[in-house]
Amino acid sequence: MRFTTSALMLAASALMASLAAAQDVPAGYPAGYADTIKAATTEGSLLIYTNMGQKNWQLVIEGFRARYPGITVDILDVGSRESIERYLAESSTGVATADLIATASQPGWLDMQARGQIMDYASPEAGNWPDWSKPFPGLYTVSADPLVFAWSALNVPEDQRAHSFADFVELAQENKGAWANRVTTYSPISSPFGYVAHYYFVKHHGEEKAWAWLDALGALPLRMETTGGPQMEKVTSGEYVVSYFMSGITVWPRIDEAGRGQFLDWTYIEDGQPMMIRGIGIPKASAHPEAAKLMLDYILSEEGQIAFGKGGLTPARPGVQPGDGVLATYSSVVEAVGEDNIIMLGYDPEMMDGYEVFQERLRQSLGQ
């Protein structure tokens, strides 16, 4: 059989491409994953809707591009629930939309599940993750971030900074006059983040204990904020004495900023530590689903989790530990407070089914 020079070159090129694809398959992945890599490279691009900023994503994107240089990644930070609402609006009209969604919005993901809009993708990394991190087929976890106490070091001496919610409420009652309108949190009325945190707080502690605590705080009274930034600025300046249920990934970067450490401190909530789950999934209308699979798998890998940890998030993959730029992980938080004291802010359908009734009780308690 005779071969022309051009035919030989084409065959060699095909062989080299096949070998390169095979070499790119991560250790432990099925050999057929090479086909996913090839298809993703053909797609060539990936659009992610998220509620995380460029700093959080930077090392993840760098690591992904080093592994898959033929795929362009674009990140659109459009907020938590907005990430999903935008996708639903665009996909319903056929407009180009997200290929991957990574966001902390339990109500949003419950909506996506109910609409059948999450692609049922079985990641090769799934076996390395616990059941709580895979609530629905195709929905995985980016991080589990602790919601902590953020203290004004100007107003609260170190030996008085509570490490439990019970001690925090007692301290607030002892300082009711000085703390009036100077305790803050995410508003459970105007912030979905705040609503989810308070819902699981009540569910964990039981209604009698939890509502008694919240009633006592509401009597101070409290001042609420919709986002974390204003809370942190006012705690740092001393306008607020403390914020409860503040995301650790909002607090920790502030402490590292020049000079802030002397004005700001934080503690875990050791009698019930809320953990905010950030979900990630491929939506059904993804135009680049193979590229989305590669990114999802990379994020779930140990390398991807460490990259997110260095970017300020709290890696949720079991076994990943702090160090080398990673401040805290799910495993280290469990070690600090005990597994029985973890409050996982998950995907309970009753959270939305009883929304109006629970909101009204929150209004009564917190004075909103």
Short mmCIF file of C-alpha atoms in Angstrom, two decimals:
data_model
loop_
_atom_site.label_atom_id
_atom_site.label_comp_id
_atom_site.label_asym_id
_atom_site.label_seq_id
_atom_site.Cartn_x
_atom_site.Cartn_y
_atom_site.Cartn_z
CA MET A 1 0.00 0.00 0.00
CA ARG A 2 1.35 3.41 -0.97
CA PHE A 3 1.07 6.58 1.15
CA THR A 4 1.53 10.12 -0.09
CA THR A 5 3.60 12.58 1.95
CA SER A 6 0.50 14.57 2.85
CA ALA A 7 -1.32 11.44 3.98
CA LEU A 8 1.61 10.48 6.18
CA MET A 9 1.67 13.96 7.71
CA LEU A 10 -2.05 13.84 8.43
CA ALA A 11 -1.71 10.45 10.04
CA ALA A 12 1.20 11.66 12.17
CA SER A 13 -0.73 14.76 13.19
CA ALA A 14 -3.73 12.68 14.19
CA LEU A 15 -1.50 10.33 16.16
CA MET A 16 0.18 13.23 18.00
CA ALA A 17 -3.20 14.77 18.83
CA SER A 18 -4.41 11.42 20.13
CA LEU A 19 -1.31 10.95 22.29
CA ALA A 20 -1.55 14.51 23.64
CA ALA A 21 -5.18 13.99 24.57
CA ALA A 22 -4.33 10.71 26.31
CA GLN A 23 -1.53 12.37 28.28
CA ASP A 24 -3.92 15.09 29.45
CA VAL A 25 -6.30 12.62 31.11
CA PRO A 26 -5.91 13.15 34.89
CA ALA A 27 -4.74 10.20 36.95
CA GLY A 28 -7.59 7.92 37.96
CA TYR A 29 -9.98 9.21 35.30
CA PRO A 30 -11.47 6.82 32.72
CA ALA A 31 -9.54 6.52 29.44
CA GLY A 32 -12.62 7.73 27.59
CA TYR A 33 -12.11 11.13 29.22
CA ALA A 34 -9.74 11.88 26.34
CA ASP A 35 -12.84 12.22 24.14
CA THR A 36 -14.25 14.82 26.54
CA ILE A 37 -11.00 16.78 26.36
CA LYS A 38 -10.99 16.64 22.57
CA ALA A 39 -14.63 17.77 22.33
CA ALA A 40 -14.05 20.55 24.86
CA THR A 41 -11.03 21.81 22.94
CA THR A 42 -13.14 21.87 19.80
CA GLU A 43 -15.75 23.97 21.64
CA GLY A 44 -12.90 26.28 22.61
CA SER A 45 -14.58 28.52 25.17
CA LEU A 46 -16.48 28.58 28.44
CA LEU A 47 -18.71 31.19 30.13
CA ILE A 48 -19.29 30.99 33.89
CA TYR A 49 -21.97 32.87 35.88
CA THR A 50 -20.96 33.28 39.51
CA ASN A 51 -21.16 35.35 42.68
CA MET A 52 -17.41 35.16 43.24
CA GLY A 53 -14.92 37.82 42.22
CA GLN A 54 -11.81 37.80 40.05
CA LYS A 55 -9.52 37.31 43.06
CA ASN A 56 -11.37 34.11 44.01
CA TRP A 57 -11.13 32.73 40.47
CA GLN A 58 -7.65 33.85 39.40
CA LEU A 59 -5.59 30.80 40.43
CA VAL A 60 -8.34 28.41 39.36
CA ILE A 61 -8.37 29.88 35.86
CA GLU A 62 -4.57 29.87 35.68
CA GLY A 63 -4.42 26.22 36.68
CA PHE A 64 -7.18 25.26 34.25
CA ARG A 65 -5.55 27.09 31.34
CA ALA A 66 -2.22 25.43 32.07
CA ARG A 67 -3.94 22.07 31.77
CA TYR A 68 -6.24 22.96 28.84
CA PRO A 69 -4.65 25.88 26.96
CA GLY A 70 -7.04 25.58 24.02
CA ILE A 71 -10.07 26.71 26.04
CA THR A 72 -10.88 30.38 26.75
CA VAL A 73 -12.59 31.04 30.09
CA ASP A 74 -14.82 34.08 30.77
CA ILE A 75 -16.20 34.82 34.24
CA LEU A 76 -19.28 36.98 34.83
CA ASP A 77 -19.82 38.02 38.46
CA VAL A 78 -23.54 38.78 38.57
CA GLY A 79 -24.45 37.98 42.18
CA SER A 80 -25.81 34.86 43.90
CA ARG A 81 -29.45 34.44 42.92
CA GLU A 82 -28.93 36.71 39.89
CA SER A 83 -26.59 34.09 38.37
CA ILE A 84 -29.49 31.67 38.15
CA GLU A 85 -32.21 34.19 37.35
CA ARG A 86 -30.18 35.52 34.43
CA TYR A 87 -29.61 32.02 33.10
CA LEU A 88 -33.33 31.15 33.33
CA ALA A 89 -34.33 34.36 31.54
CA GLU A 90 -31.77 33.90 28.76
CA SER A 91 -32.32 30.19 28.21
CA SER A 92 -36.08 30.67 27.92
CA THR A 93 -35.57 32.97 24.92
CA GLY A 94 -32.76 31.06 23.26
CA VAL A 95 -30.12 33.71 23.99
CA ALA A 96 -26.55 32.50 24.55
CA THR A 97 -26.12 31.95 28.27
CA ALA A 98 -23.94 30.37 30.97
CA ASP A 99 -22.11 27.11 30.37
CA LEU A 100 -21.44 26.65 34.08
CA ILE A 101 -22.96 28.25 37.19
CA ALA A 102 -21.08 28.52 40.51
CA THR A 103 -23.02 30.37 43.18
CA ALA A 104 -24.19 30.33 46.80
CA SER A 105 -27.96 30.40 46.32
CA GLN A 106 -29.85 27.52 47.89
CA PRO A 107 -33.24 28.94 46.79
CA GLY A 108 -31.87 29.36 43.26
CA TRP A 109 -30.56 25.80 43.04
CA LEU A 110 -33.83 24.45 44.43
CA ASP A 111 -35.57 26.33 41.61
CA MET A 112 -33.14 24.93 39.03
CA GLN A 113 -33.74 21.40 40.32
CA ALA A 114 -37.53 21.82 40.24
CA ARG A 115 -37.34 23.05 36.62
CA GLY A 116 -35.08 20.18 35.55
CA GLN A 117 -32.38 22.64 34.46
CA ILE A 118 -29.32 20.94 36.00
CA MET A 119 -27.43 18.61 33.65
CA ASP A 120 -27.05 15.19 35.26
CA TYR A 121 -23.28 14.92 34.88
CA ALA A 122 -21.40 12.25 36.84
CA SER A 123 -17.98 13.72 37.55
CA PRO A 124 -14.97 11.38 37.86
CA GLU A 125 -14.23 13.30 41.08
CA ALA A 126 -17.63 12.52 42.66
CA GLY A 127 -16.34 9.53 44.64
CA ASN A 128 -13.94 11.79 46.56
CA TRP A 129 -16.80 13.86 47.98
CA PRO A 130 -19.35 13.15 50.75
CA ASP A 131 -23.09 12.78 50.12
CA TRP A 132 -23.97 16.20 51.58
CA SER A 133 -21.89 17.88 48.87
CA LYS A 134 -23.91 16.22 46.05
CA PRO A 135 -27.53 17.10 46.90
CA PHE A 136 -28.99 16.58 43.41
CA PRO A 137 -27.76 14.71 40.33
CA GLY A 138 -25.30 17.06 38.62
CA LEU A 139 -25.07 19.58 41.48
CA TYR A 140 -21.76 19.67 43.33
CA THR A 141 -20.03 21.94 45.88
CA VAL A 142 -17.37 24.61 45.29
CA SER A 143 -16.75 25.51 48.93
CA ALA A 144 -18.26 25.48 52.41
CA ASP A 145 -17.60 28.85 54.01
CA PRO A 146 -18.05 29.36 57.78
CA LEU A 147 -20.28 32.19 59.00
CA VAL A 148 -18.52 33.64 62.04
CA PHE A 149 -18.58 36.43 64.61
CA ALA A 150 -16.69 39.53 63.41
CA TRP A 151 -15.70 41.69 66.40
CA SER A 152 -14.72 45.32 66.80
CA ALA A 153 -11.43 45.14 68.67
CA LEU A 154 -11.94 48.80 69.60
CA ASN A 155 -15.11 48.06 71.57
CA VAL A 156 -14.98 44.44 72.74
CA PRO A 157 -11.95 43.28 74.80
CA GLU A 158 -10.38 40.04 73.62
CA ASP A 159 -11.45 38.06 76.69
CA GLN A 160 -15.10 39.04 76.07
CA ARG A 161 -15.32 37.98 72.42
CA ALA A 162 -17.76 35.09 72.59
CA HIS A 163 -17.11 31.71 70.98
CA SER A 164 -20.69 30.44 71.27
CA PHE A 165 -24.07 31.88 70.39
CA ALA A 166 -25.31 31.34 73.95
CA ASP A 167 -22.45 33.43 75.36
CA PHE A 168 -22.92 36.04 72.62
CA VAL A 169 -26.59 36.58 73.53
CA GLU A 170 -25.72 36.78 77.24
CA LEU A 171 -23.00 39.34 76.47
CA ALA A 172 -25.43 41.38 74.34
CA GLN A 173 -27.98 41.47 77.15
CA GLU A 174 -25.34 42.55 79.67
CA ASN A 175 -24.36 45.42 77.35
CA LYS A 176 -27.82 46.26 76.04
CA GLY A 177 -27.48 50.00 76.48
CA ALA A 178 -24.02 50.23 74.86
CA TRP A 179 -24.86 47.75 72.09
CA ALA A 180 -28.22 49.21 71.00
CA ASN A 181 -28.20 49.55 67.17
CA ARG A 182 -24.57 48.38 67.12
CA VAL A 183 -25.05 44.65 66.43
CA THR A 184 -25.50 43.68 62.79
CA THR A 185 -25.97 40.73 60.43
CA TYR A 186 -27.23 40.01 56.92
CA SER A 187 -30.88 40.99 56.83
CA PRO A 188 -32.96 37.80 56.58
CA ILE A 189 -35.71 39.92 55.03
CA SER A 190 -33.82 41.56 52.15
CA SER A 191 -30.88 39.13 51.79
CA PRO A 192 -31.39 35.49 50.71
CA PHE A 193 -28.02 34.81 52.34
CA GLY A 194 -29.38 36.04 55.69
CA TYR A 195 -32.63 34.13 55.30
CA VAL A 196 -30.91 30.80 54.68
CA ALA A 197 -28.53 31.30 57.63
CA HIS A 198 -31.35 32.08 60.07
CA TYR A 199 -33.54 29.25 58.77
CA TYR A 200 -30.89 26.60 59.40
CA PHE A 201 -29.90 28.23 62.70
CA VAL A 202 -33.46 27.77 64.00
CA LYS A 203 -33.67 24.25 62.57
CA HIS A 204 -30.40 23.23 64.26
CA HIS A 205 -31.06 24.65 67.73
CA GLY A 206 -34.81 24.05 67.86
CA GLU A 207 -37.50 26.71 67.86
CA GLU A 208 -37.71 27.31 71.63
CA LYS A 209 -34.01 28.06 72.12
CA ALA A 210 -33.35 29.74 68.78
CA TRP A 211 -36.32 32.13 68.86
CA ALA A 212 -35.55 33.08 72.48
CA TRP A 213 -32.02 34.06 71.40
CA LEU A 214 -33.22 35.99 68.33
CA ASP A 215 -35.94 37.74 70.35
CA ALA A 216 -33.26 38.90 72.80
CA LEU A 217 -31.09 40.26 69.99
CA GLY A 218 -34.03 41.95 68.30
CA ALA A 219 -34.79 43.76 71.56
CA LEU A 220 -31.39 45.55 71.50
CA PRO A 221 -32.39 46.54 68.71
CA LEU A 222 -30.31 45.29 65.75
CA ARG A 223 -29.27 47.06 62.55
CA MET A 224 -29.30 44.99 59.39
CA GLU A 225 -27.26 45.13 56.18
CA THR A 226 -27.92 43.46 52.82
CA THR A 227 -24.27 42.70 52.02
CA GLY A 228 -21.05 42.00 53.90
CA GLY A 229 -18.97 44.99 52.79
CA PRO A 230 -20.83 47.67 54.80
CA GLN A 231 -20.87 45.42 57.85
CA MET A 232 -17.11 44.99 57.76
CA GLU A 233 -16.43 48.70 57.25
CA LYS A 234 -18.62 49.61 60.23
CA VAL A 235 -17.21 46.89 62.48
CA THR A 236 -13.68 48.03 61.59
CA SER A 237 -14.52 51.67 62.36
CA GLY A 238 -16.26 50.75 65.63
CA GLU A 239 -19.73 51.88 64.53
CA TYR A 240 -20.80 48.24 65.00
CA VAL A 241 -19.44 46.20 67.91
CA VAL A 242 -20.07 42.84 66.26
CA SER A 243 -21.56 41.14 63.23
CA TYR A 244 -22.91 37.62 63.54
CA PHE A 245 -23.18 35.15 60.62
CA MET A 246 -20.51 37.12 58.74
CA SER A 247 -18.90 35.06 56.00
CA GLY A 248 -15.34 34.15 56.91
CA ILE A 249 -14.23 34.84 53.35
CA THR A 250 -15.39 38.43 53.84
CA VAL A 251 -13.66 38.84 57.21
CA TRP A 252 -10.29 37.20 56.58
CA PRO A 253 -9.10 39.38 53.69
CA ARG A 254 -9.94 42.52 55.72
CA ILE A 255 -7.75 41.40 58.60
CA ASP A 256 -4.86 40.91 56.20
CA GLU A 257 -5.19 44.45 54.84
CA ALA A 258 -2.65 46.93 56.19
CA GLY A 259 -3.46 47.97 59.74
CA ARG A 260 -6.93 46.40 59.97
CA GLY A 261 -5.92 43.55 62.24
CA GLN A 262 -5.74 45.89 65.24
CA PHE A 263 -9.37 46.94 64.73
CA LEU A 264 -10.98 43.66 63.69
CA ASP A 265 -11.14 40.11 65.07
CA TRP A 266 -13.26 37.01 64.51
CA THR A 267 -14.28 33.80 66.26
CA TYR A 268 -16.07 30.61 65.26
CA ILE A 269 -19.57 29.93 66.62
CA GLU A 270 -18.67 26.77 68.46
CA ASP A 271 -22.15 25.71 69.63
CA GLY A 272 -23.50 25.79 66.07
CA GLN A 273 -21.16 26.79 63.24
CA PRO A 274 -23.09 27.65 60.04
CA MET A 275 -21.38 26.62 56.78
CA MET A 276 -22.57 28.32 53.58
CA ILE A 277 -22.45 25.91 50.64
CA ARG A 278 -21.58 27.24 47.19
CA GLY A 279 -23.14 25.04 44.54
CA ILE A 280 -21.82 24.36 41.04
CA GLY A 281 -23.52 22.71 38.11
CA ILE A 282 -23.83 22.65 34.33
CA PRO A 283 -27.12 24.11 33.15
CA LYS A 284 -29.14 22.23 30.53
CA ALA A 285 -28.84 25.08 27.99
CA SER A 286 -25.03 25.17 28.09
CA ALA A 287 -23.63 25.72 24.60
CA HIS A 288 -20.22 24.35 25.65
CA PRO A 289 -21.04 21.44 27.95
CA GLU A 290 -17.79 19.52 27.37
CA ALA A 291 -15.66 22.51 28.36
CA ALA A 292 -17.95 22.99 31.37
CA LYS A 293 -17.31 19.37 32.40
CA LEU A 294 -13.55 19.93 32.34
CA MET A 295 -13.82 23.03 34.54
CA LEU A 296 -16.26 21.37 36.95
CA ASP A 297 -13.95 18.39 37.34
CA TYR A 298 -10.93 20.65 37.84
CA ILE A 299 -12.74 22.61 40.57
CA LEU A 300 -13.67 19.37 42.36
CA SER A 301 -10.09 18.07 42.18
CA GLU A 302 -7.63 18.58 45.02
CA GLU A 303 -5.61 20.99 42.86
CA GLY A 304 -8.69 23.06 42.03
CA GLN A 305 -9.81 23.16 45.65
CA ILE A 306 -6.41 24.38 46.83
CA ALA A 307 -6.47 27.06 44.10
CA PHE A 308 -9.85 28.29 45.35
CA GLY A 309 -8.54 28.17 48.92
CA LYS A 310 -5.64 30.43 47.98
CA GLY A 311 -8.21 32.69 46.33
CA GLY A 312 -10.03 33.16 49.64
CA LEU A 313 -12.69 30.43 49.67
CA THR A 314 -12.95 27.52 52.11
CA PRO A 315 -12.19 24.25 50.27
CA ALA A 316 -14.89 21.68 50.98
CA ARG A 317 -13.15 18.57 49.62
CA PRO A 318 -12.43 16.26 52.58
CA GLY A 319 -8.80 16.02 53.57
CA VAL A 320 -7.68 19.38 52.17
CA GLN A 321 -5.94 21.23 55.01
CA PRO A 322 -4.86 24.86 55.63
CA GLY A 323 -1.40 26.02 54.68
CA ASP A 324 0.51 27.68 51.84
CA GLY A 325 -2.04 30.46 51.45
CA VAL A 326 -5.14 28.43 52.37
CA LEU A 327 -6.52 29.94 55.60
CA ALA A 328 -9.20 27.38 56.46
CA THR A 329 -10.90 24.32 55.00
CA TYR A 330 -14.08 22.40 55.76
CA SER A 331 -11.97 19.74 57.46
CA SER A 332 -10.15 22.29 59.65
CA VAL A 333 -13.43 23.93 60.73
CA VAL A 334 -14.83 20.52 61.71
CA GLU A 335 -11.67 19.89 63.75
CA ALA A 336 -12.08 23.28 65.47
CA VAL A 337 -15.75 23.04 66.50
CA GLY A 338 -16.63 19.34 66.26
CA GLU A 339 -18.75 17.65 63.60
CA ASP A 340 -21.90 17.73 65.77
CA ASN A 341 -21.68 21.52 65.89
CA ILE A 342 -21.61 22.03 62.11
CA ILE A 343 -24.76 23.62 60.65
CA MET A 344 -24.75 22.80 56.95
CA LEU A 345 -26.79 25.38 55.04
CA GLY A 346 -28.19 22.93 52.52
CA TYR A 347 -31.12 22.49 50.15
CA ASP A 348 -34.17 21.75 52.31
CA PRO A 349 -37.34 22.26 50.16
CA GLU A 350 -39.27 23.25 53.31
CA MET A 351 -37.05 26.33 53.53
CA MET A 352 -38.99 27.81 50.60
CA ASP A 353 -42.34 26.05 51.13
CA GLY A 354 -42.71 27.81 54.48
CA TYR A 355 -41.03 31.04 53.36
CA GLU A 356 -43.80 33.54 54.20
CA VAL A 357 -44.54 32.07 57.64
CA PHE A 358 -40.86 31.98 58.60
CA GLN A 359 -40.29 35.50 57.28
CA GLU A 360 -43.12 36.82 59.43
CA ARG A 361 -41.66 35.15 62.52
CA LEU A 362 -38.28 36.69 61.73
CA ARG A 363 -39.88 40.11 61.46
CA GLN A 364 -41.44 39.68 64.88
CA SER A 365 -38.17 38.53 66.39
CA LEU A 366 -35.68 40.87 64.80
CA GLY A 367 -37.89 43.94 64.39
CA GLN A 368 -37.49 44.26 60.61
#
